[in-house]
Amino acid sequence: MKPSNNIWIQRQQCPCGDWKCYIKYEGDDQTSASSQIVKSETSSSELVFTPYVGQIFKSDDDAFEYYSNFARKNGFSIRKARSTESQHLGIYRRDFVCYRSGFNQPRKKANVEHPRDRKSIRCGCDAKLYLTKEIVDGLAQWYVSQFSNVHNHELLEDDQVRLLPAYRKIQEADQERILLLSKAGFPINRIVKVLELEKGVRPGQLPFIEKDVRNFVRTCKKTVQENDALLTEKRENDTLELLEACKSMAERDPDFAYDYTTDENDKVENIAWSYGDSVRAYALYGDVVTFDTTYRSITYGLLLGVWFGMDNHGKAILYGCVLLQDESSHSFTWALQTFVRFIRGRHPQTIVTDMEVALRDAIARELPNTKHVVCIWHILSRLYSWLSFPLGSRYEDFKAQFDLLCHVENVEDFEHQWNLFVARFELVSDKHMALLFSYRGFWSISYIRGSFLARTMTPEFSQSLHTFLKRMLSGQTCLQVFFEQIGLAATAGNQTRDGMRYMHIKTCLPIEEHARSVLTPYAFNVLQHEIVLSLQYAIQEMADGSYLARHYKKMEGECLVIWMPEDEQIHCSCKEFEHSGILCRHSLRLLEVKNYFQLPERYFPPRWRRDQSLFPMDDQNAQSNNDECAQALHALTETLLTESLTSKERFNHVQREITGLLAEVRSMPVAEELSLNIPGNNVSET
C-alpha cells in the first residue's frame, strides 16, 4: 500500500461499543472506490481493435496495457515472457504471451506422505505479441514484430474472465476499508459481504475474490508487524516535535496555553493547547461548546478532539485542541479538566458532543452543571449503516418517520410514539434503537428544547463545522504541520466579521427597525424571519390571562404565550427563546398586538448583539449608507421594470443586460468601505 497523504480519518467504532459493528457515515464520499469499478467496467466495454504487425507504441507499457485490454475483451489474459537486452539499446525486445502459454516444468515433490498434485492451466497456447524497439529521429518507439491470436483452449465469457488473477485487483480505497474492518475483528467472509453491500453489487460481483482479500490481509499483517518499531519511533519523534512547537509558541505568545501528560516511559501521551484569541472569544461566546471527536490519526493512533463555539455572526470559532492516547473515561476526564483550566474555570452552559459512553461519564463528573446534548446530525449520519440492511426497502419510510419523531416536543408523547415506532418496524430488540432510547435525554427535542444551544444544532452550522474540519485536516502529513494549520485556522476563524452585509427591511414594523440597529446581521436575519411569519398568526386571550397563538391556516399546533407586563417578561410553550436566544413568532405576534414598537432589552441577549463582537465593528454609518444605496437602486429598478414590461423586445434586452451586469459586478473586488456619490434619479420618459 502507498502511504496515505493525510493522517486523519473519521472514526469507525460504533457507539454501542462493539468493534464488529461496522459504521459507514451516510453521505460519505464513495467516489474514490466506485470510480475504480466504473473505470474497469468502462475499459472492458471500450472498443479495442485487434493488434497487428507493424503497430507502433510509445512504450512497452502502453503496448502491454493495449494487449491486456484486448485479451480481457476476448476471454483470456496475458503475461510477460522473455525480454532481450543489449548494451546500447537496453531492453529492445519484449514478448507477451497468453496466460496458458508453455508447459509447467515438473517440480521435485516434497518429502511428504500425501503431496498435493495441482493441475497446471498451461497447455502450450501459441497466442502471442512480440515487440521490438527501434530509434527513430533520436526517439525510441516499439512496434509489433509478431502477433498470433490462435488459441488451443476455450476462451472465457465476460463473467468468467474477470476472475482470472491478472484482472483481480484490490484498489487502494478498498485496501483501506479491508484493513479497517480486519482491525475491527471482521472475518474475511464478512469483510467481503460488507464491501458488496457498501458498493451495491450482487454477491460475487466484486473485482476480486475472497482469496485475494485473505492474501492481502495476511501480507499486510506481516508488514505491520515488521514496521511496528519504526511507527512507534515516528510517533514518539512527531509528538515530541509537537510539544516543542507548543513550547516555542508559548514563548512568543504569553496567552497561548498548553498541557500534556507522559506515560511510564516518560513519553508524551496526551497533549492539549489553546490560543489567546480563543480564550477571549470564549469569554463572549462560551455559553455553548461543541466538542468534536469524530477524527482519529491513522498514523499515530491518536484521537483528535476539537472544541468549537459559535460567534454572534453564526460562524464557527475555535477554542482549542487535544490529542488523546485512547478513548477511555480517564483520557476524556483529563481533556475536560485541561480545557476548563484553559478557559479559566468558566464552565459552559451547554456542551454538544457525539454519542460516547466514556465521554458522557466524564462530562457528568467534570461538568455537573453543564447540559450535555448529543448532536442529532451524528445520529442521523449513522442510521444508514445501522438499519439500511435489516430494513431494506422500508428504510426510507423509517428515516422519514424517525425525523418526525425527533421533533415531538412533549416527553410523554415522544415515549409513547417511540414504542409504536419500534414496534411498527420490528426493531424492539435492535441494540442500536435501544442505545438511542437510552440516550433520549441527550438528543430528543422533547428533552432538550428548554436548553440553550445558540443555533448550533442547525444543519447549516453542523455542515460548516464538518467543512471547517475537513479543510483544516486535509493534506496534513505530520503533527507539526497540523499544529501550524490549526494556528492559522484559529486566527482566521476568530476574526470573522459580518458588519458590511446589508440588512433590508421587510415589514416596516418598528420592532424590525429597532432589532436591526442592535443585532448582528446573522441574528437579525433569524429574528426577521420570525417577524415576517408572526403576521400569519392570530392571538386569542384566555380566561386566565394567558394567550393562544394560532396559525391562520392551522398548519401547526397552538402555542401558549404568557405575558407579564409588570416586568415585561414573555414566555412561549415552544421555548424558542430559551433554545436559541431569538424570540419566536408567537411571542413577537403578541408584542405586536400589545403595540410594542421596541423589543424589551432582555430579549436582545449579549451573544447576539453587534456591540458584543470580539473585534469592533466600524460600521455605524454603513447601514445608513446601505439604506441610501438601496433606495437609489430601488427607484432605478422600479422604473426599469415598468419600462421593460411594455414590450417583449424591451424585456429580453433588459434581461440580457442585467445578467451580464450581475456577472461583471460579482467579479469586482469588494471594497472595505462604501462611499456614496449617487446622482439623482433623472430618468426621463420617452
JSON list of C-alpha atoms in Angstrom, two decimals, residues 282 285-291 307-309 319 336 339-341 343 345-353 363 366-372 452:
[
{"chain": "A", "resi": 282, "resn": "TYR", "atom": "CA", "xyz": [-14.84, 32.06, 24.94]},
{"chain": "A", "resi": 285, "resn": "TYR", "atom": "CA", "xyz": [-19.49, 33.10, 23.33]},
{"chain": "A", "resi": 286, "resn": "GLY", "atom": "CA", "xyz": [-18.62, 30.29, 25.72]},
{"chain": "A", "resi": 287, "resn": "ASP", "atom": "CA", "xyz": [-22.22, 29.57, 26.69]},
{"chain": "A", "resi": 288, "resn": "VAL", "atom": "CA", "xyz": [-22.36, 26.68, 24.17]},
{"chain": "A", "resi": 289, "resn": "VAL", "atom": "CA", "xyz": [-19.36, 24.47, 23.32]},
{"chain": "A", "resi": 290, "resn": "THR", "atom": "CA", "xyz": [-19.18, 21.75, 20.68]},
{"chain": "A", "resi": 291, "resn": "PHE", "atom": "CA", "xyz": [-16.59, 19.04, 21.41]},
{"chain": "A", "resi": 307, "resn": "TRP", "atom": "CA", "xyz": [-13.55, 22.47, 20.94]},
{"chain": "A", "resi": 308, "resn": "PHE", "atom": "CA", "xyz": [-15.72, 24.82, 18.90]},
{"chain": "A", "resi": 309, "resn": "GLY", "atom": "CA", "xyz": [-18.16, 27.60, 19.60]},
{"chain": "A", "resi": 319, "resn": "TYR", "atom": "CA", "xyz": [-11.41, 27.20, 21.30]},
{"chain": "A", "resi": 336, "resn": "LEU", "atom": "CA", "xyz": [-12.11, 18.30, 30.11]},
{"chain": "A", "resi": 339, "resn": "PHE", "atom": "CA", "xyz": [-9.94, 22.71, 28.82]},
{"chain": "A", "resi": 340, "resn": "VAL", "atom": "CA", "xyz": [-11.55, 24.20, 31.94]},
{"chain": "A", "resi": 341, "resn": "ARG", "atom": "CA", "xyz": [-8.12, 25.42, 33.07]},
{"chain": "A", "resi": 343, "resn": "ILE", "atom": "CA", "xyz": [-10.83, 28.91, 29.87]},
{"chain": "A", "resi": 345, "resn": "GLY", "atom": "CA", "xyz": [-12.66, 27.89, 35.20]},
{"chain": "A", "resi": 346, "resn": "ARG", "atom": "CA", "xyz": [-15.75, 29.15, 33.32]},
{"chain": "A", "resi": 347, "resn": "HIS", "atom": "CA", "xyz": [-17.95, 26.12, 32.64]},
{"chain": "A", "resi": 348, "resn": "PRO", "atom": "CA", "xyz": [-20.13, 26.24, 29.52]},
{"chain": "A", "resi": 349, "resn": "GLN", "atom": "CA", "xyz": [-23.89, 26.30, 29.84]},
{"chain": "A", "resi": 350, "resn": "THR", "atom": "CA", "xyz": [-24.26, 23.52, 27.25]},
{"chain": "A", "resi": 351, "resn": "ILE", "atom": "CA", "xyz": [-21.81, 21.08, 25.66]},
{"chain": "A", "resi": 352, "resn": "VAL", "atom": "CA", "xyz": [-22.60, 19.28, 22.39]},
{"chain": "A", "resi": 353, "resn": "THR", "atom": "CA", "xyz": [-20.83, 16.00, 21.60]},
{"chain": "A", "resi": 363, "resn": "ILE", "atom": "CA", "xyz": [-18.81, 15.21, 31.41]},
{"chain": "A", "resi": 366, "resn": "GLU", "atom": "CA", "xyz": [-16.33, 17.23, 35.49]},
{"chain": "A", "resi": 367, "resn": "LEU", "atom": "CA", "xyz": [-19.18, 19.49, 34.28]},
{"chain": "A", "resi": 368, "resn": "PRO", "atom": "CA", "xyz": [-22.08, 18.55, 36.57]},
{"chain": "A", "resi": 369, "resn": "ASN", "atom": "CA", "xyz": [-23.95, 21.83, 35.98]},
{"chain": "A", "resi": 370, "resn": "THR", "atom": "CA", "xyz": [-23.48, 21.81, 32.19]},
{"chain": "A", "resi": 371, "resn": "LYS", "atom": "CA", "xyz": [-26.28, 20.46, 30.00]},
{"chain": "A", "resi": 372, "resn": "HIS", "atom": "CA", "xyz": [-24.92, 17.63, 27.82]},
{"chain": "A", "resi": 452, "resn": "PHE", "atom": "CA", "xyz": [-29.76, 26.95, 25.32]}
]
